Amino acid sequence: MNWLFVALLSQFLLGLAAVFDRVILKRGVFNPWSYAFWLGLLGLFALVLIPFGNVVIPISLIGTALAAGALFCLGLLLLYFALHHSEASISLPIIAGFSALSALLFSSYLLHIPVGQGESFGFWFLVFGGLVLFFIEERGMRVRMILLTTFSALLLGFSQVLTKYVYLHSTFIAGFVWVKIGGVLLALLAFLIPQFRQKLQSEKGAEIKTESAYYLANRLVAGIGSFLFSFAVFLAHPALVESVQGFQYVIIFIFGALLLHEKFRGRVLWGKILAIAFIFSGLLVFGLSAYSGTLKKNPDRPIVWGLTFSTAFTDQLGLDWRSSYIAILDELQPKRLRLVAYWDEIEPKENKFDFSRLDILMHEAEKRNLPVILAVGMKLPRWPECHLPGWVENLSTGEKEAKLQPFIAEVVRHYVASPSLYLWQVENEPFLPFGTCPSRPGGFLDNEIALVRSIDPAHQILISDAGETGDWIRAASRGDVFGTTMYRKVYSRILGPFFGVTEYPIGPGAFLLKEKFVKYFTGKPDERYLVIELQAEPWQHLSIPETPIKTQINNFTPAYFQEVISYAQAAGFDEYYLWGAEWWYYMKTKHARPEYWNMAGELFNQSAL
């Protein structure tokens, strides 16, 4: 059975039950005190699980379990007060988001579970979502809402962490039973207080039987939702199932409008939509981040380490391209290469082809039996990304594409018989809008792939995409092999002017998770994935020749270079092409900083093959 369908159905039922909780409370037969009291007593049904497992736990753990159950009921009491005084589409999403935050913080402090970058990212989504809902609440209710939802979230989050602690040190059935007993004991203790018993008395005694039936029916719906949620956890990883919890608040949003006639106009409507989007995204990030953290491969597995070499970049750095290349091959000894067939270099004049540079590069690779990925097209590695010869600059889009086709064909025919040819790469990150590039017509990539296949059906074709921001699906669905980039520190066009160089807030497991999803959606489970660009040089606002050496080193220290390698090893791919060999040579020969060069040499010595 599909876990996603079961998980969504469970969230539909739980969201529906939450809306009907609001309906029942709104009628006034049950007040929040009685609602929480009866919910606590319903924990007695957990005793039916006793025959199915050993419920004996250490005495030291009993107090924690009882406290978890009691705090859960107290958190629900405040939740029902918030629900009683406010709209379901405001109070429930706030508590959901903030309880996730409190559970995260308490887990970090009490269980010493580290907060990852993904969780930090999701944290801010939840905070912003909650703040939006606070500000669209009526001014007179705002302080009360802040207090009720905040303390409810703290209690529920703390209860969740204590429950997790109990489960870590006992069986599921034993922990579940004792936690529920904690809620039952709290309800019974509260019943001994005369003032509390008065609060349980209904103001509409004649309607209590009817409302009790509604209450029990709604608890049944919630119970089925909880069961389906647990069943979805059985079918898939818990973190994956938890990532779809935001769907519950979409249901609350819809049925809050249909059944409760809550406010959904103007500023309030857009505020709720924005807040639900933030909270949905935050819960999704939390769940997927937790799941990606479980996707681990052996960091000591055989890995092939290669690199990209660009004559365009050696020219920018003022290096001799041939001596740089030979030094890289002989001193570093990479196990695979990516080379680039630049249009402006090979066809500087129309129909006048000059393969002299690339012939030397390919010949030196052949002498060393090095497999080569040869990139061809208009958009290729290194700035300005699109390397067009001057004679096509004034041509129309269609004319440029028409002139590109014979160039690609000539390159493929020229190198098809090379013993070092390993893969063709057609275009570089063709779906990423980056660089100084002309507009491209629809279907240009498919046309180029078809052209390469028609001339050389024997070699596979690699299509690449941006690792962190690309969707991967369009690229992976077209090629035989998929290549992702992997950059850690970047200068963003949007955030860079405000924050400078920033680091992507995602862990290495995110790449494995993305690979799983993309293979599922493309229907190509056996397609090979590799990292075609692994950042091993600094990225800042100005180009490397224009940036002070101290700034370059601060942005990409030798220690951070090692962190990047460790990150890549944890990301799970078996083949990596480092991006920065020319810079290592530049730092070694021009600035007497050989650390990067030496570290790369050690890495290639450990490479498989």
XYZ file of C-alpha atoms in Angstrom:
609
model
C 0.000 0.000 0.000
C 1.207 3.519 -0.789
C 2.435 5.185 2.408
C 1.771 8.672 1.027
C -1.931 7.949 0.453
C -2.273 6.507 3.977
C -0.409 9.465 5.501
C -2.532 12.039 3.657
C -5.747 10.225 4.632
C -4.642 10.243 8.268
C -3.979 13.984 8.139
C -7.356 14.564 6.473
C -9.136 12.776 9.334
C -7.064 14.492 12.024
C -7.723 17.897 10.464
C -11.440 17.140 10.229
C -11.506 16.026 13.878
C -9.771 19.250 14.908
C -12.422 21.329 13.147
C -15.223 19.383 14.844
C -13.483 19.889 18.183
C -13.997 23.584 17.550
C -17.636 22.975 16.554
C -18.338 21.064 19.779
C -16.575 23.624 21.968
C -18.408 26.440 20.228
C -21.770 24.962 21.234
C -20.882 25.422 24.914
C -22.045 22.028 26.234
C -18.452 20.990 26.801
C -16.008 23.573 28.071
C -12.234 23.167 27.628
C -11.939 21.735 31.169
C -14.387 18.913 30.569
C -13.053 18.328 27.048
C -9.505 17.763 28.312
C -10.756 15.760 31.341
C -12.606 13.177 29.256
C -9.755 12.976 26.799
C -7.407 12.164 29.677
C -9.742 9.439 30.964
C -9.914 7.893 27.506
C -6.312 6.909 28.107
C -7.727 3.975 30.109
C -8.305 2.225 26.796
C -4.522 1.840 26.538
C -4.805 -0.880 29.170
C -6.238 -3.233 26.533
C -2.688 -3.464 25.162
C -1.350 -5.111 28.328
C -1.919 -8.707 27.083
C 0.086 -7.926 23.944
C 3.399 -7.063 25.558
C 5.427 -6.648 28.719
C 4.542 -3.321 30.346
C 7.128 -3.496 33.146
C 9.564 -0.592 33.006
C 12.242 0.614 35.459
C 10.915 2.597 38.414
C 13.160 5.505 37.442
C 11.370 5.671 34.086
C 7.832 5.588 35.475
C 7.981 9.179 36.692
C 9.143 10.392 33.278
C 6.352 8.474 31.528
C 3.663 9.782 33.902
C 4.985 13.329 33.529
C 4.888 12.994 29.725
C 1.222 11.943 29.819
C 0.249 14.648 32.312
C 2.026 17.405 30.372
C 0.353 16.228 27.178
C -3.091 16.637 28.775
C -2.174 20.053 30.165
C -0.964 21.097 26.726
C -4.275 19.921 25.226
C -6.192 21.858 27.883
C -4.516 25.077 26.787
C -5.027 24.085 23.152
C -8.787 23.705 23.756
C -8.882 27.088 25.484
C -7.137 28.610 22.458
C -9.568 26.805 20.191
C -12.494 27.966 22.308
C -11.470 31.625 22.072
C -10.039 31.772 18.554
C -10.490 30.422 15.069
C -9.272 26.888 14.343
C -7.413 28.110 11.254
C -5.350 30.421 13.501
C -4.798 28.653 16.814
C -4.133 25.100 15.604
C -1.430 25.909 13.013
C 0.342 28.165 15.539
C 0.418 25.421 18.161
C 1.514 22.813 15.611
C 4.404 24.932 14.411
C 5.534 26.112 17.826
C 5.253 22.652 19.427
C 7.579 21.354 16.701
C 9.986 24.156 17.605
C 9.827 23.427 21.315
C 10.332 19.699 20.701
C 13.388 20.549 18.588
C 14.883 22.776 21.295
C 14.106 20.400 24.175
C 15.535 17.461 22.176
C 18.719 19.379 21.570
C 19.084 20.296 25.244
C 17.835 17.155 27.014
C 18.516 14.341 24.546
C 21.626 15.992 23.049
C 20.237 15.574 19.541
C 22.055 18.152 17.384
C 20.049 20.696 15.406
C 20.971 20.340 11.745
C 21.032 23.037 9.089
C 17.768 21.775 7.614
C 16.027 22.000 10.987
C 17.371 25.533 11.427
C 15.931 26.452 8.039
C 12.545 24.920 8.939
C 12.682 26.686 12.310
C 12.382 30.098 10.674
C 9.537 28.982 8.428
C 7.548 27.985 11.511
C 8.398 31.179 13.374
C 7.331 33.402 10.484
C 4.116 31.408 10.005
C 3.222 31.784 13.670
C 3.987 35.503 13.701
C 1.764 36.107 10.677
C -1.163 34.355 12.411
C -0.575 36.331 15.600
C -0.787 39.615 13.737
C -4.012 38.821 11.880
C -5.743 37.879 15.139
C -8.071 40.524 16.564
C -6.090 43.030 18.602
C -8.064 42.387 21.789
C -7.401 38.636 21.590
C -3.773 38.850 20.589
C -2.154 38.732 24.065
C -4.398 35.881 25.210
C -3.637 33.963 22.014
C 0.097 34.435 22.441
C -0.005 33.097 25.999
C -2.320 30.154 25.306
C -0.635 28.970 22.116
C 2.913 29.483 23.386
C 2.425 27.588 26.653
C 0.398 24.895 24.926
C 3.201 24.416 22.392
C 5.847 24.306 25.136
C 3.948 21.656 27.091
C 3.176 19.540 24.029
C 6.748 19.783 22.769
C 8.206 18.907 26.177
C 5.764 15.991 26.447
C 6.861 14.740 23.028
C 10.524 14.779 24.065
C 9.814 12.972 27.358
C 7.743 10.391 25.471
C 10.625 9.887 23.041
C 12.945 9.357 26.016
C 10.588 6.721 27.422
C 10.403 4.902 24.076
C 14.207 4.909 23.826
C 14.446 3.052 27.151
C 11.440 0.698 26.940
C 9.229 -1.134 24.476
C 6.599 0.736 22.494
C 3.640 -0.896 24.272
C 5.107 -0.397 27.745
C 5.948 3.240 27.075
C 2.576 3.943 25.449
C 0.608 2.444 28.364
C 2.527 4.310 31.069
C 2.338 7.644 29.233
C -1.445 7.257 28.919
C -1.686 6.365 32.603
C -0.026 9.718 33.318
C -2.946 11.476 31.604
C -5.498 9.334 33.444
C -3.931 10.069 36.849
C -3.914 13.806 36.136
C -7.624 13.688 35.247
C -8.474 11.713 38.409
C -6.416 14.020 40.639
C -8.113 17.050 39.109
C -11.511 15.428 39.783
C -10.747 15.401 43.523
C -10.699 19.206 43.516
C -14.243 20.599 44.148
C -13.695 23.681 42.011
C -12.668 21.479 39.091
C -15.772 19.278 39.470
C -17.900 22.409 39.223
C -16.254 23.275 35.936
C -17.230 19.876 34.573
C -20.928 20.565 35.100
C -22.610 21.353 31.810
C -24.704 24.465 31.444
C -26.909 22.576 29.003
C -27.527 19.327 30.809
C -30.355 18.265 28.520
C -28.007 18.246 25.561
C -25.165 16.377 27.249
C -26.122 12.970 25.815
C -26.267 14.261 22.254
C -23.044 16.187 22.613
C -21.349 13.207 24.265
C -22.252 11.127 21.222
C -20.755 13.791 18.963
C -17.680 13.931 21.175
C -17.140 10.153 21.119
C -17.762 9.991 17.366
C -15.184 12.722 16.841
C -12.725 10.903 19.104
C -13.311 7.824 16.934
C -12.455 9.819 13.795
C -9.334 11.171 15.498
C -8.460 7.661 16.665
C -8.730 6.282 13.125
C -6.566 9.167 11.918
C -3.963 8.383 14.580
C -4.046 4.680 13.685
C -3.567 5.445 9.988
C -0.709 7.776 10.887
C 0.968 4.940 12.827
C 0.315 2.559 9.916
C 1.950 5.021 7.520
C 4.958 5.096 9.873
C 5.010 1.299 9.620
C 5.033 1.537 5.804
C 7.677 4.262 5.539
C 10.245 6.164 7.571
C 8.626 8.178 10.438
C 10.271 11.430 9.356
C 8.836 11.067 5.854
C 5.347 10.561 7.279
C 5.732 13.530 9.611
C 6.733 15.717 6.660
C 3.152 15.670 5.323
C 1.566 16.886 8.573
C 1.147 20.306 7.045
C -1.695 18.843 4.948
C -3.770 18.698 8.142
C -3.724 22.486 8.363
C -4.819 22.840 4.775
C -7.875 20.731 5.745
C -8.450 22.934 8.804
C -8.189 25.987 6.567
C -10.815 24.659 4.116
C -13.302 23.221 6.609
C -12.845 26.180 8.936
C -14.341 28.279 6.146
C -17.088 25.780 5.225
C -18.285 24.664 8.685
C -17.178 27.370 11.099
C -17.636 30.387 8.794
C -14.297 31.766 9.929
C -12.922 34.965 8.460
C -11.444 34.485 5.019
C -11.488 37.915 3.421
C -8.959 40.569 2.484
C -5.954 40.879 4.770
C -7.061 37.971 6.955
C -7.418 35.609 3.979
C -3.987 36.412 2.556
C -2.430 36.317 6.016
C -3.807 32.830 6.640
C -2.674 31.604 3.221
C 0.827 32.976 3.820
C 1.012 31.542 7.331
C -0.238 28.097 6.282
C 2.337 28.102 3.476
C 5.126 28.939 5.967
C 4.007 26.316 8.486
C 3.419 23.680 5.793
C 6.904 24.348 4.428
C 8.484 24.316 7.881
C 6.966 20.953 8.802
C 7.928 19.583 5.394
C 11.527 20.753 5.839
C 11.631 19.271 9.362
C 10.413 15.882 8.167
C 12.537 15.651 5.044
C 15.599 16.914 6.882
C 15.170 14.253 9.558
C 14.700 11.569 6.915
C 17.660 12.691 4.833
C 19.814 12.412 7.957
C 19.099 8.669 8.011
C 20.224 8.151 4.398
C 23.871 7.370 4.884
C 26.470 5.498 2.880
C 29.787 4.161 4.020
C 32.238 7.099 3.760
C 35.048 4.573 3.246
C 33.442 3.057 0.113
C 35.475 3.144 -3.126
C 35.129 6.609 -4.681
C 36.515 7.773 -8.015
C 37.921 11.315 -7.780
C 38.384 13.312 -10.960
C 38.500 16.982 -11.895
C 37.510 19.558 -14.504
C 40.185 21.373 -16.490
C 39.386 24.591 -18.356
C 41.711 26.432 -20.710
C 39.371 29.428 -20.453
C 40.059 29.614 -16.713
C 43.840 29.242 -17.000
C 43.735 32.168 -19.440
C 41.789 34.251 -16.893
C 44.341 33.399 -14.174
C 47.285 34.289 -16.402
C 48.621 30.727 -16.390
C 50.203 28.774 -19.195
C 47.468 26.284 -20.011
C 49.740 23.480 -21.218
C 52.206 23.465 -18.301
C 49.326 23.805 -15.843
C 47.559 20.836 -17.402
C 50.637 18.596 -17.489
C 51.425 19.411 -13.841
C 47.890 18.594 -12.812
C 47.959 15.249 -14.643
C 51.431 14.167 -13.518
C 51.638 15.551 -9.981
C 48.019 15.196 -8.814
C 47.165 12.134 -10.938
C 43.345 12.459 -11.065
C 41.571 9.296 -12.133
C 39.079 10.925 -14.511
C 38.753 14.247 -16.343
C 36.161 16.594 -17.674
C 37.390 18.672 -20.613
C 35.529 21.390 -22.503
C 35.044 21.997 -26.244
C 34.617 25.786 -26.242
C 32.813 27.118 -29.314
C 34.697 30.449 -29.339
C 38.040 28.644 -29.068
C 37.453 25.921 -31.660
C 35.491 27.914 -34.276
C 36.784 31.511 -33.989
C 35.692 32.067 -37.599
C 32.729 30.473 -39.305
C 33.568 26.996 -40.635
C 37.233 27.456 -39.639
C 37.894 24.878 -36.917
C 40.959 24.887 -34.674
C 41.197 21.783 -32.489
C 44.865 22.294 -31.616
C 44.386 23.046 -27.905
C 41.767 20.403 -27.253
C 43.701 17.849 -29.327
C 46.681 18.283 -27.006
C 44.479 17.935 -23.927
C 42.838 14.773 -25.264
C 46.171 13.334 -26.434
C 47.756 13.790 -22.991
C 44.728 12.076 -21.414
C 45.031 9.208 -23.897
C 48.713 8.783 -23.061
C 47.734 8.276 -19.409
C 44.645 6.135 -20.151
C 42.417 8.724 -18.465
C 38.658 8.549 -19.169
C 37.333 11.948 -20.304
C 33.894 13.501 -20.099
C 33.859 15.937 -23.029
C 31.436 18.869 -22.652
C 30.014 20.381 -25.835
C 27.354 22.992 -26.588
C 26.820 26.715 -26.085
C 26.624 26.858 -22.264
C 29.774 25.274 -20.840
C 31.877 25.388 -17.653
C 33.446 28.664 -16.485
C 32.372 32.261 -16.791
C 30.714 33.742 -18.794
C 29.027 30.299 -19.076
C 27.969 30.798 -22.701
C 31.124 30.866 -24.827
C 30.024 32.246 -28.198
C 32.433 33.267 -30.959
C 32.286 36.915 -31.940
C 30.936 36.216 -35.427
C 27.545 35.019 -34.068
C 26.893 37.898 -31.648
C 24.641 39.884 -33.998
C 22.675 36.879 -35.257
C 19.104 36.161 -34.190
C 18.301 33.394 -31.696
C 17.295 31.005 -34.453
C 20.395 31.782 -36.490
C 22.671 31.208 -33.489
C 21.103 27.798 -32.907
C 21.463 26.926 -36.589
C 25.180 27.785 -36.492
C 25.689 25.830 -33.245
C 24.471 22.539 -34.705
C 27.297 22.025 -37.241
C 29.849 22.988 -34.563
C 28.564 20.282 -32.222
C 28.501 17.769 -35.062
C 32.103 18.602 -35.995
C 33.298 18.136 -32.384
C 31.531 14.788 -32.044
C 32.951 13.474 -35.340
C 36.437 14.687 -34.413
C 36.588 12.853 -31.049
C 34.205 9.922 -31.456
C 37.088 7.497 -31.982
C 39.225 8.746 -29.084
C 40.103 5.860 -26.718
C 39.774 8.249 -23.765
C 36.236 9.381 -24.598
C 34.081 8.269 -21.665
C 30.892 10.352 -21.820
C 29.491 13.287 -23.766
C 28.144 16.159 -21.706
C 25.625 18.148 -23.745
C 25.418 21.722 -22.397
C 26.283 22.611 -18.787
C 23.389 23.105 -16.354
C 21.057 23.936 -19.264
C 18.084 24.608 -16.981
C 19.901 27.017 -14.651
C 19.430 30.697 -15.617
C 22.981 31.761 -14.822
C 25.703 33.511 -16.772
C 25.859 35.838 -19.768
C 23.732 33.843 -22.167
C 21.330 34.618 -25.026
C 17.764 33.377 -24.967
C 17.361 29.787 -26.132
C 14.367 28.372 -28.033
C 12.251 25.548 -26.659
C 13.584 22.111 -27.459
C 17.187 23.228 -28.034
C 18.572 20.632 -25.607
C 16.559 17.769 -27.086
C 17.780 18.755 -30.558
C 21.416 18.732 -29.445
C 21.047 15.381 -27.661
C 19.455 13.865 -30.781
C 22.288 15.247 -32.929
C 25.001 13.731 -30.707
C 23.199 10.372 -30.573
C 22.799 10.290 -34.368
C 26.565 10.623 -34.859
C 27.742 8.580 -31.865
C 25.165 6.102 -30.529
C 27.853 4.175 -28.647
C 28.740 6.685 -25.928
C 26.338 7.725 -23.191
C 25.224 11.340 -22.706
C 25.411 13.205 -19.405
C 23.050 16.088 -18.624
C 23.774 18.247 -15.566
C 21.751 20.437 -13.219
C 22.334 22.639 -10.179
C 22.602 20.470 -7.081
C 20.936 22.705 -4.525
C 18.429 24.687 -6.590
C 17.805 22.560 -9.691
C 14.826 20.222 -9.979
C 17.026 17.480 -11.565
C 13.959 15.879 -13.187
C 14.229 17.630 -16.551
C 17.929 16.831 -16.825
C 17.798 13.250 -15.509
C 14.856 12.347 -17.737
C 16.794 13.306 -20.894
C 20.274 11.893 -20.362
C 21.793 8.463 -19.824
C 23.842 9.728 -16.867
C 22.947 12.589 -14.529
C 25.512 15.028 -13.145
C 24.810 17.315 -10.211
C 26.852 20.216 -8.934
C 27.725 20.412 -5.231
C 28.528 23.883 -3.926
C 28.705 24.743 -0.234
C 29.681 28.430 -0.038
C 28.337 30.773 -2.690
C 27.801 34.424 -3.439
C 24.100 34.677 -4.253
C 22.906 37.314 -6.692
C 19.950 38.004 -4.367
C 21.395 37.542 -0.858
C 25.025 38.340 -1.620
C 24.726 42.143 -1.516
C 23.229 41.862 1.997
C 24.969 38.857 3.563
C 28.063 38.269 1.435
C 29.215 34.681 0.937
C 26.684 32.277 2.455
C 26.555 28.537 3.017
C 23.682 26.382 1.804
C 21.701 25.172 4.865
C 21.360 21.554 3.759
C 23.063 18.378 4.887
C 24.658 15.750 2.639
C 21.667 13.442 3.050
C 19.582 15.934 1.072
C 21.347 14.821 -2.109
C 20.535 11.176 -1.462
C 16.932 12.101 -0.702
C 16.665 14.164 -3.879
C 18.140 11.320 -5.915
C 15.514 8.912 -4.551
C 12.641 11.240 -5.412
C 13.961 12.076 -8.879
C 14.552 8.437 -9.797
C 10.994 7.700 -8.705
C 9.474 10.532 -10.750
C 11.581 9.890 -13.851
C 10.946 6.155 -13.761
C 14.696 5.508 -14.207
C 15.766 3.751 -10.988
C 19.016 2.429 -12.481
C 20.304 5.697 -13.936
C 23.815 6.576 -12.793
C 24.255 9.785 -10.795
C 27.581 11.535 -10.228
C 28.861 14.910 -9.015
C 30.127 16.751 -12.074
C 31.237 19.862 -10.116
C 32.401 19.615 -6.503
C 33.354 23.070 -5.269
C 37.039 23.197 -4.365
C 37.729 26.924 -4.816
C 36.241 30.144 -3.410
C 33.200 31.859 -4.880
C 32.845 35.567 -4.157
C 31.408 38.699 -5.726
C 34.451 39.471 -7.873
C 36.378 37.047 -10.039
C 39.392 35.285 -8.543
C 42.006 37.521 -10.239
C 40.143 40.591 -8.910
C 39.831 39.293 -5.332
C 42.599 39.743 -2.730
C 44.343 36.481 -1.856
C 43.517 36.881 1.842
C 39.828 37.132 1.001
C 40.039 34.053 -1.197
C 41.663 32.034 1.583
C 39.165 33.284 4.184
C 36.282 32.251 1.930
C 37.761 28.806 1.288
C 40.305 27.771 3.887
C 42.273 24.511 3.703
C 40.245 23.272 6.683
C 37.044 24.025 4.789
C 38.409 22.164 1.773
C 38.612 19.088 3.983
C 35.076 19.723 5.237
C 33.856 19.764 1.632
C 35.502 16.399 0.972
C 33.950 14.901 4.110
C 30.568 16.324 3.104
C 30.922 14.797 -0.365
C 31.859 11.405 1.058
C 28.729 11.497 3.219
C 26.534 12.540 0.281
C 26.720 9.045 -1.148
C 27.910 9.390 -4.741
C 30.644 7.169 -6.168
C 32.193 9.580 -8.674
C 33.205 13.234 -8.157
C 34.830 15.853 -10.384
C 36.505 18.597 -8.362
C 36.164 22.203 -9.491
C 39.254 24.289 -8.830
C 42.394 22.491 -10.066
C 43.550 25.574 -11.961
C 43.132 27.651 -8.782
C 45.201 25.207 -6.714
C 48.006 25.537 -9.286
C 47.574 29.323 -9.289
C 47.807 29.465 -5.479
C 50.859 27.196 -5.466
C 52.859 28.835 -8.245
C 51.774 32.483 -8.011
C 51.189 32.911 -4.263
C 53.281 30.218 -2.539
C 50.227 28.540 -0.985
C 50.590 24.838 -1.876
C 48.178 23.524 0.793
C 45.262 23.046 -1.581
C 47.446 21.370 -4.191
C 48.908 18.964 -1.630
C 45.496 18.102 -0.172
C 44.130 17.370 -3.647
C 47.114 15.143 -4.394
C 46.486 13.107 -1.247
C 42.824 12.743 -2.202
C 43.577 11.484 -5.709
C 46.072 9.004 -4.274
C 43.209 7.481 -2.273
C 40.896 7.328 -5.290
C 39.455 4.095 -6.590
C 40.786 2.902 -9.957
